[in-house]
């Protein structure tokens, strides 16, 4: 608000332009909108095709759901709704094609108006004809679903076009020679004058409601939870970490869009969209019921009462130096050790091809799933290692610490999840190893608490504002890892009684000497590249650092390949010297 | 009424008074604001502290106008062809030194003209407007060439979906009615050099044999004035110490039916003769303002008055034009000599100081970049500290390089008058500025008149 007492008045155009009038913000302009075919937030681009041909207005009749069967084929397609030759601006032009078409439309208007079942039968452009019916060699032709017809019409180019209309009841065709309209002016971008105000908005996204279920461009799907843990009612017994004491409740993932909301009948979410669909709110129900969908925090549905996790109670470190020491000496090396332990464990699993040869029918799927989990979690830890380094160089760049050296060595000891410590060790994914993994990632386990202090410290205004976000991201990943390991645990339960034990594992021993020299060389190169790259980043030389970090990443792929080869012959890479 | 002047504390803000109260011109975007007393005081205090402080004092957000930088490799938009480097007149002030630029009289070969026109349209895209101008010497001495070049440009424009615009500056003595028809068909902007009515003109613009050219020129021009529908005919008065009675000339030409009359003071003449001297500038300013007053009187009555200089100034001030150069010379506009050399503009033809390439190989980009960097108005002295710099642009390069800048006070005086007139007209006749500004027809005319 302008507090000056005086007044000014702009005389000329540039003076007037310096005043920004209140009004619709820039994002409501057409060039800024989210408009697509799904249907769009500001306009539905599909509505252009309703008037693709001058003088005719179509409606695209489709099935309710593109997985539904063809129950009423005679209704589907591009249905002629209206003949508009009086007001269509393109028919008022003096051009001979326009005059011819106008006459044609006038001549046939009576026939077209007399019956309500005229549909688009075919289009022809550039000498090629496209039929709007599916031709079956063995069965009668049937009309294409309206959305398919729409999609075919979308492929037309503006310009000369011939179309054929036919009644569903049968009879002669009417052929029109015209053109596909320019939907927008090729120079100015202005929407063609044939479209009436509001016409392009007749179908729109229905955010927060319908689209939770049916958004086909996955925008909404990517913005809402799908499988979540059930809420814990106040009073239900919980473990110190906050998760339910009841193991069923603690591990059960349910479908966020389920129609049956009562606690007693909760079933686990299926692992595909199609499997869950029948039990979800239907696409009209959701418009009413969306308000009963639950807020989800930390992967868990929240009912009416939300109890924030402990982190608010952590004490900050006394100084930036202390914080840096913690990151440098404890947390960074821990992330690295974990990443390597997980990676090693992954090498110990059979590949899907190897598993296919076993007598266990589900093993291929299981090892694929578990290898996937381990890769995700290992990569996550590597990302945490990167972020720990980033926090350290942020502190250095802000002048809060005296120096920055990259942290790229694994810790010798890791928390055992029961208050004590264990040796870091490269092991196969035996139940003991898996147990250790679960314990360290457990919410309220060591890792969780460790970052709470970091977060509490970084909230102080002396630290750069974005640093705390990195720490929060590391922290929030913990819940995800824990639940994934629990799922792995559940998957491996099937092999509990196997003889010989652990049929899903390779015979793997930590190697040494000549056979692993190549792998270790690549590993060292990766560390060297990261070391140099991070140093460049710390000096804000991003253009110089990026190629180094990228080189390290591509070498990681090489390491994976060579690691698999070695593991197939029972040799594990000694990421650190073994005792 | 002469208003008390505010002391000029700043190159960024110029305060000026009018019948409608105090006003300010903010130089960097050529914005004109009406102020009240309080704001004027605030602004006076903030004036010397830079454009940011001035804007804050007014409560404006920071200017959206970017720093005035040299354009990089600007596209070619306009060429003038010196189709004849020879002339049948002997005007003493002629920048072309009576037509041949100090060398032998020559005519441009068709090959050269063709190459030049093709180069102009080479990179044209649909909707672009490209400009061909015919100068010299006396361009009508090469009539065939002129017509052929025009038709070629029309054909090339049609091919590309571009627009070709044409102009010519002529002494009028060789004009024929068929020329009029040709200009009319191709919508030429025709500038006829007439330095005054009758004897005034004859003294300054004699034939090579010494006899006056007014009668002949005026006889030839009158029919064209009668037939103009799509072409625009304007008179250009080159102002020397010997024809400073501008009111007389303007009134005379207005009566004859000219729709536009523009005054171009001679600041540099190759012979040194006929240049305006220090003492002449005051008279010039008085005369220009006198013409301006008549323009205002008639405009308020809804009557036309063909004073092109003021008409242009109104348009530019209304739009808030702010430019780092006085013109497009060396940027999008080049003058082509009869031999095919490309020069910064028509005045620099055959002058090494403005050499920029040739029509065969095109613009010398390295030379152009240097030129555009050096000629920025913010690099010139005393321009960089003058409030009028973005309206003036620094003065004609050709004049300034040879003679420096003797006319700055005159220019500031004239611009101050224009700013005041702008305010008066905005209040008393806002419709003068139309919906989008000034009528289209004027634009091309004024450009030609000022060359």
mmCIF file of C-alpha atoms in Angstrom, chain B residues 90-303:
data_model
loop_
_atom_site.group_PDB
_atom_site.id
_atom_site.type_symbol
_atom_site.label_atom_id
_atom_site.label_comp_id
_atom_site.label_asym_id
_atom_site.label_seq_id
_atom_site.Cartn_x
_atom_site.Cartn_y
_atom_site.Cartn_z
ATOM 1 C CA UNK B 90 24.286 22.682 -56.727
ATOM 2 C CA UNK B 91 23.097 23.247 -53.164
ATOM 3 C CA UNK B 92 26.012 24.360 -51.038
ATOM 4 C CA UNK B 93 25.132 22.411 -47.907
ATOM 5 C CA UNK B 94 24.565 19.056 -49.612
ATOM 6 C CA UNK B 95 25.973 16.152 -47.615
ATOM 7 C CA UNK B 96 26.534 14.468 -50.939
ATOM 8 C CA UNK B 97 28.640 17.413 -52.050
ATOM 9 C CA UNK B 98 26.357 18.315 -54.912
ATOM 10 C CA UNK B 99 25.563 14.737 -55.652
ATOM 11 C CA UNK B 100 28.731 12.818 -56.220
ATOM 12 C CA UNK B 101 30.060 12.611 -52.673
ATOM 13 C CA UNK B 102 33.290 14.246 -53.643
ATOM 14 C CA UNK B 103 34.069 11.659 -56.309
ATOM 15 C CA UNK B 104 33.151 11.116 -59.929
ATOM 16 C CA UNK B 105 29.512 11.246 -60.862
ATOM 17 C CA UNK B 106 28.175 7.733 -61.289
ATOM 18 C CA UNK B 107 25.051 5.741 -61.642
ATOM 19 C CA UNK B 108 24.331 2.488 -59.831
ATOM 20 C CA UNK B 109 24.503 -0.602 -62.066
ATOM 21 C CA UNK B 110 21.443 -2.827 -62.183
ATOM 22 C CA UNK B 111 23.520 -5.701 -60.888
ATOM 23 C CA UNK B 112 24.254 -3.736 -57.720
ATOM 24 C CA UNK B 113 20.700 -2.608 -57.169
ATOM 25 C CA UNK B 114 19.434 -6.127 -57.703
ATOM 26 C CA UNK B 115 21.931 -7.604 -55.267
ATOM 27 C CA UNK B 116 21.030 -4.991 -52.686
ATOM 28 C CA UNK B 117 17.294 -5.611 -52.949
ATOM 29 C CA UNK B 118 17.731 -9.382 -52.859
ATOM 30 C CA UNK B 119 19.888 -9.077 -49.794
ATOM 31 C CA UNK B 120 17.243 -6.995 -48.105
ATOM 32 C CA UNK B 121 14.571 -9.637 -48.675
ATOM 33 C CA UNK B 122 16.817 -12.663 -48.227
ATOM 34 C CA UNK B 123 15.838 -13.377 -44.638
ATOM 35 C CA UNK B 124 12.394 -11.830 -44.726
ATOM 36 C CA UNK B 125 9.591 -13.739 -43.054
ATOM 37 C CA UNK B 126 5.870 -13.477 -43.550
ATOM 38 C CA UNK B 127 4.558 -10.225 -42.120
ATOM 39 C CA UNK B 128 7.946 -8.444 -41.987
ATOM 40 C CA UNK B 129 8.044 -4.892 -43.329
ATOM 41 C CA UNK B 130 11.146 -4.035 -45.348
ATOM 42 C CA UNK B 131 11.983 -0.558 -46.551
ATOM 43 C CA UNK B 132 13.661 0.578 -49.760
ATOM 44 C CA UNK B 133 14.604 4.201 -50.090
ATOM 45 C CA UNK B 134 15.887 5.949 -53.204
ATOM 46 C CA UNK B 135 18.406 8.745 -52.666
ATOM 47 C CA UNK B 136 21.497 10.106 -54.255
ATOM 48 C CA UNK B 137 22.401 12.629 -55.701
ATOM 49 C CA UNK B 138 19.096 12.999 -57.460
ATOM 50 C CA UNK B 139 17.466 9.571 -57.678
ATOM 51 C CA UNK B 140 15.188 10.432 -60.585
ATOM 52 C CA UNK B 141 18.283 10.722 -62.743
ATOM 53 C CA UNK B 142 18.236 6.913 -62.661
ATOM 54 C CA UNK B 143 14.528 6.504 -63.247
ATOM 55 C CA UNK B 144 14.659 3.110 -64.988
ATOM 56 C CA UNK B 145 16.787 1.628 -62.268
ATOM 57 C CA UNK B 146 14.471 2.978 -59.608
ATOM 58 C CA UNK B 147 11.435 1.427 -61.233
ATOM 59 C CA UNK B 148 13.101 -1.919 -61.816
ATOM 60 C CA UNK B 149 14.343 -2.063 -58.254
ATOM 61 C CA UNK B 150 10.864 -1.254 -56.983
ATOM 62 C CA UNK B 151 9.207 -3.973 -59.044
ATOM 63 C CA UNK B 152 11.800 -6.502 -57.936
ATOM 64 C CA UNK B 153 11.164 -5.622 -54.300
ATOM 65 C CA UNK B 154 7.415 -5.968 -54.808
ATOM 66 C CA UNK B 155 7.879 -9.428 -56.352
ATOM 67 C CA UNK B 156 10.207 -10.613 -53.602
ATOM 68 C CA UNK B 157 7.856 -9.308 -50.940
ATOM 69 C CA UNK B 158 4.956 -11.151 -52.448
ATOM 70 C CA UNK B 159 6.979 -14.375 -52.545
ATOM 71 C CA UNK B 160 7.759 -14.153 -48.884
ATOM 72 C CA UNK B 161 4.455 -12.775 -47.685
ATOM 73 C CA UNK B 162 6.367 -9.729 -46.506
ATOM 74 C CA UNK B 163 5.560 -6.046 -46.987
ATOM 75 C CA UNK B 164 7.687 -3.708 -49.105
ATOM 76 C CA UNK B 165 7.665 0.006 -48.330
ATOM 77 C CA UNK B 166 9.244 2.650 -50.503
ATOM 78 C CA UNK B 167 10.413 6.205 -50.187
ATOM 79 C CA UNK B 168 12.240 8.728 -52.254
ATOM 80 C CA UNK B 169 13.846 12.109 -51.582
ATOM 81 C CA UNK B 170 13.987 14.251 -54.684
ATOM 82 C CA UNK B 171 14.701 17.862 -55.664
ATOM 83 C CA UNK B 172 11.508 17.763 -57.712
ATOM 84 C CA UNK B 173 12.988 19.253 -60.877
ATOM 85 C CA UNK B 174 12.898 15.960 -62.802
ATOM 86 C CA UNK B 175 9.480 14.821 -61.592
ATOM 87 C CA UNK B 176 6.925 13.842 -64.211
ATOM 88 C CA UNK B 177 3.251 12.933 -63.859
ATOM 89 C CA UNK B 178 4.074 9.287 -64.732
ATOM 90 C CA UNK B 179 6.396 9.262 -61.750
ATOM 91 C CA UNK B 180 3.433 10.373 -59.698
ATOM 92 C CA UNK B 181 1.386 7.466 -60.980
ATOM 93 C CA UNK B 182 4.193 5.041 -60.216
ATOM 94 C CA UNK B 183 4.617 6.410 -56.691
ATOM 95 C CA UNK B 184 0.884 6.307 -56.182
ATOM 96 C CA UNK B 185 0.663 2.678 -57.285
ATOM 97 C CA UNK B 186 3.447 1.614 -54.945
ATOM 98 C CA UNK B 187 2.441 3.885 -52.053
ATOM 99 C CA UNK B 188 5.714 5.769 -51.932
ATOM 100 C CA UNK B 189 6.578 8.264 -49.258
ATOM 101 C CA UNK B 190 7.814 11.130 -51.429
ATOM 102 C CA UNK B 191 9.926 13.861 -49.897
ATOM 103 C CA UNK B 192 10.546 16.937 -51.988
ATOM 104 C CA UNK B 193 13.392 19.195 -50.892
ATOM 105 C CA UNK B 194 12.042 22.728 -50.818
ATOM 106 C CA UNK B 195 13.876 25.268 -48.700
ATOM 107 C CA UNK B 196 11.253 27.956 -48.707
ATOM 108 C CA UNK B 197 8.871 29.709 -51.023
ATOM 109 C CA UNK B 198 10.247 31.356 -54.165
ATOM 110 C CA UNK B 199 13.413 33.358 -53.811
ATOM 111 C CA UNK B 200 14.326 31.891 -50.459
ATOM 112 C CA UNK B 201 14.514 28.471 -52.073
ATOM 113 C CA UNK B 202 16.294 29.762 -55.200
ATOM 114 C CA UNK B 203 19.112 31.284 -53.186
ATOM 115 C CA UNK B 204 19.920 27.987 -51.597
ATOM 116 C CA UNK B 205 19.062 25.436 -54.268
ATOM 117 C CA UNK B 206 20.302 26.621 -57.682
ATOM 118 C CA UNK B 207 20.676 24.550 -60.808
ATOM 119 C CA UNK B 208 24.250 23.881 -61.694
ATOM 120 C CA UNK B 209 24.055 26.902 -64.000
ATOM 121 C CA UNK B 210 23.118 29.131 -61.085
ATOM 122 C CA UNK B 211 19.445 29.718 -61.869
ATOM 123 C CA UNK B 212 16.818 29.078 -59.200
ATOM 124 C CA UNK B 213 14.958 25.755 -59.212
ATOM 125 C CA UNK B 214 11.807 26.685 -57.246
ATOM 126 C CA UNK B 215 9.522 27.327 -60.172
ATOM 127 C CA UNK B 216 10.350 24.078 -61.896
ATOM 128 C CA UNK B 217 10.153 22.035 -58.724
ATOM 129 C CA UNK B 218 6.828 23.470 -57.611
ATOM 130 C CA UNK B 219 5.303 23.062 -61.069
ATOM 131 C CA UNK B 220 6.235 19.401 -61.046
ATOM 132 C CA UNK B 221 5.067 18.758 -57.524
ATOM 133 C CA UNK B 222 1.620 20.358 -57.680
ATOM 134 C CA UNK B 223 0.078 17.632 -59.870
ATOM 135 C CA UNK B 224 1.391 15.000 -57.507
ATOM 136 C CA UNK B 225 -0.165 16.799 -54.573
ATOM 137 C CA UNK B 226 -3.444 16.666 -56.406
ATOM 138 C CA UNK B 227 -3.244 12.926 -57.145
ATOM 139 C CA UNK B 228 -2.064 11.680 -53.779
ATOM 140 C CA UNK B 229 -4.304 9.074 -52.222
ATOM 141 C CA UNK B 230 -1.978 6.288 -51.127
ATOM 142 C CA UNK B 231 1.364 8.000 -51.530
ATOM 143 C CA UNK B 232 2.387 10.708 -49.113
ATOM 144 C CA UNK B 233 4.052 13.861 -50.342
ATOM 145 C CA UNK B 234 5.992 15.950 -47.897
ATOM 146 C CA UNK B 235 8.249 18.941 -48.126
ATOM 147 C CA UNK B 236 11.615 18.926 -46.469
ATOM 148 C CA UNK B 237 13.085 22.296 -45.587
ATOM 149 C CA UNK B 238 16.820 22.243 -44.991
ATOM 150 C CA UNK B 239 17.412 25.059 -42.543
ATOM 151 C CA UNK B 240 20.487 27.263 -42.966
ATOM 152 C CA UNK B 241 21.285 30.728 -41.629
ATOM 153 C CA UNK B 242 19.731 32.063 -44.830
ATOM 154 C CA UNK B 243 16.251 30.616 -44.456
ATOM 155 C CA UNK B 244 15.440 30.872 -40.800
ATOM 156 C CA UNK B 245 11.972 32.258 -41.327
ATOM 157 C CA UNK B 246 10.344 28.914 -40.698
ATOM 158 C CA UNK B 247 6.823 30.240 -40.083
ATOM 159 C CA UNK B 248 6.790 31.781 -43.510
ATOM 160 C CA UNK B 249 7.887 28.586 -45.194
ATOM 161 C CA UNK B 250 5.466 26.415 -43.245
ATOM 162 C CA UNK B 251 2.490 28.663 -43.860
ATOM 163 C CA UNK B 252 3.402 28.933 -47.517
ATOM 164 C CA UNK B 253 3.625 25.186 -48.047
ATOM 165 C CA UNK B 254 0.510 24.558 -46.003
ATOM 166 C CA UNK B 255 -1.367 26.853 -48.312
ATOM 167 C CA UNK B 256 -0.038 25.037 -51.357
ATOM 168 C CA UNK B 257 -1.554 21.860 -49.989
ATOM 169 C CA UNK B 258 1.394 19.994 -48.558
ATOM 170 C CA UNK B 259 0.198 17.567 -45.909
ATOM 171 C CA UNK B 260 3.527 17.463 -44.151
ATOM 172 C CA UNK B 261 6.457 19.846 -43.892
ATOM 173 C CA UNK B 262 9.582 18.995 -41.942
ATOM 174 C CA UNK B 263 12.544 21.161 -40.942
ATOM 175 C CA UNK B 264 16.083 19.753 -40.932
ATOM 176 C CA UNK B 265 18.720 22.111 -39.569
ATOM 177 C CA UNK B 266 22.151 21.873 -41.199
ATOM 178 C CA UNK B 267 24.671 21.138 -38.523
ATOM 179 C CA UNK B 268 27.380 19.948 -40.840
ATOM 180 C CA UNK B 269 28.110 20.944 -44.391
ATOM 181 C CA UNK B 270 31.061 19.575 -46.320
ATOM 182 C CA UNK B 271 31.940 23.040 -47.553
ATOM 183 C CA UNK B 272 31.416 24.665 -44.171
ATOM 184 C CA UNK B 273 28.981 27.037 -45.829
ATOM 185 C CA UNK B 274 25.391 27.235 -44.720
ATOM 186 C CA UNK B 275 25.990 25.512 -41.395
ATOM 187 C CA UNK B 276 24.044 26.928 -38.492
ATOM 188 C CA UNK B 277 26.279 28.866 -36.151
ATOM 189 C CA UNK B 278 25.998 29.186 -32.372
ATOM 190 C CA UNK B 279 24.161 32.461 -32.732
ATOM 191 C CA UNK B 280 21.633 30.927 -35.101
ATOM 192 C CA UNK B 281 20.283 28.386 -32.630
ATOM 193 C CA UNK B 282 18.347 30.854 -30.564
ATOM 194 C CA UNK B 283 16.582 32.154 -33.648
ATOM 195 C CA UNK B 284 15.934 28.580 -34.754
ATOM 196 C CA UNK B 285 14.343 27.722 -31.427
ATOM 197 C CA UNK B 286 12.165 30.805 -31.500
ATOM 198 C CA UNK B 287 11.001 29.984 -34.991
ATOM 199 C CA UNK B 288 10.298 26.348 -34.209
ATOM 200 C CA UNK B 289 8.279 27.349 -31.181
ATOM 201 C CA UNK B 290 6.437 29.923 -33.250
ATOM 202 C CA UNK B 291 5.469 27.193 -35.697
ATOM 203 C CA UNK B 292 4.487 25.070 -32.724
ATOM 204 C CA UNK B 293 2.169 27.728 -31.370
ATOM 205 C CA UNK B 294 0.422 27.979 -34.691
ATOM 206 C CA UNK B 295 0.152 24.201 -34.747
ATOM 207 C CA UNK B 296 -1.457 24.247 -31.307
ATOM 208 C CA UNK B 297 -3.864 27.018 -32.255
ATOM 209 C CA UNK B 298 -5.026 25.216 -35.331
ATOM 210 C CA UNK B 299 -5.158 21.798 -33.703
ATOM 211 C CA UNK B 300 -7.333 23.110 -30.915
ATOM 212 C CA UNK B 301 -9.663 24.403 -33.593
ATOM 213 C CA UNK B 302 -9.651 21.025 -35.262
ATOM 214 C CA UNK B 303 -7.746 22.306 -38.312
#
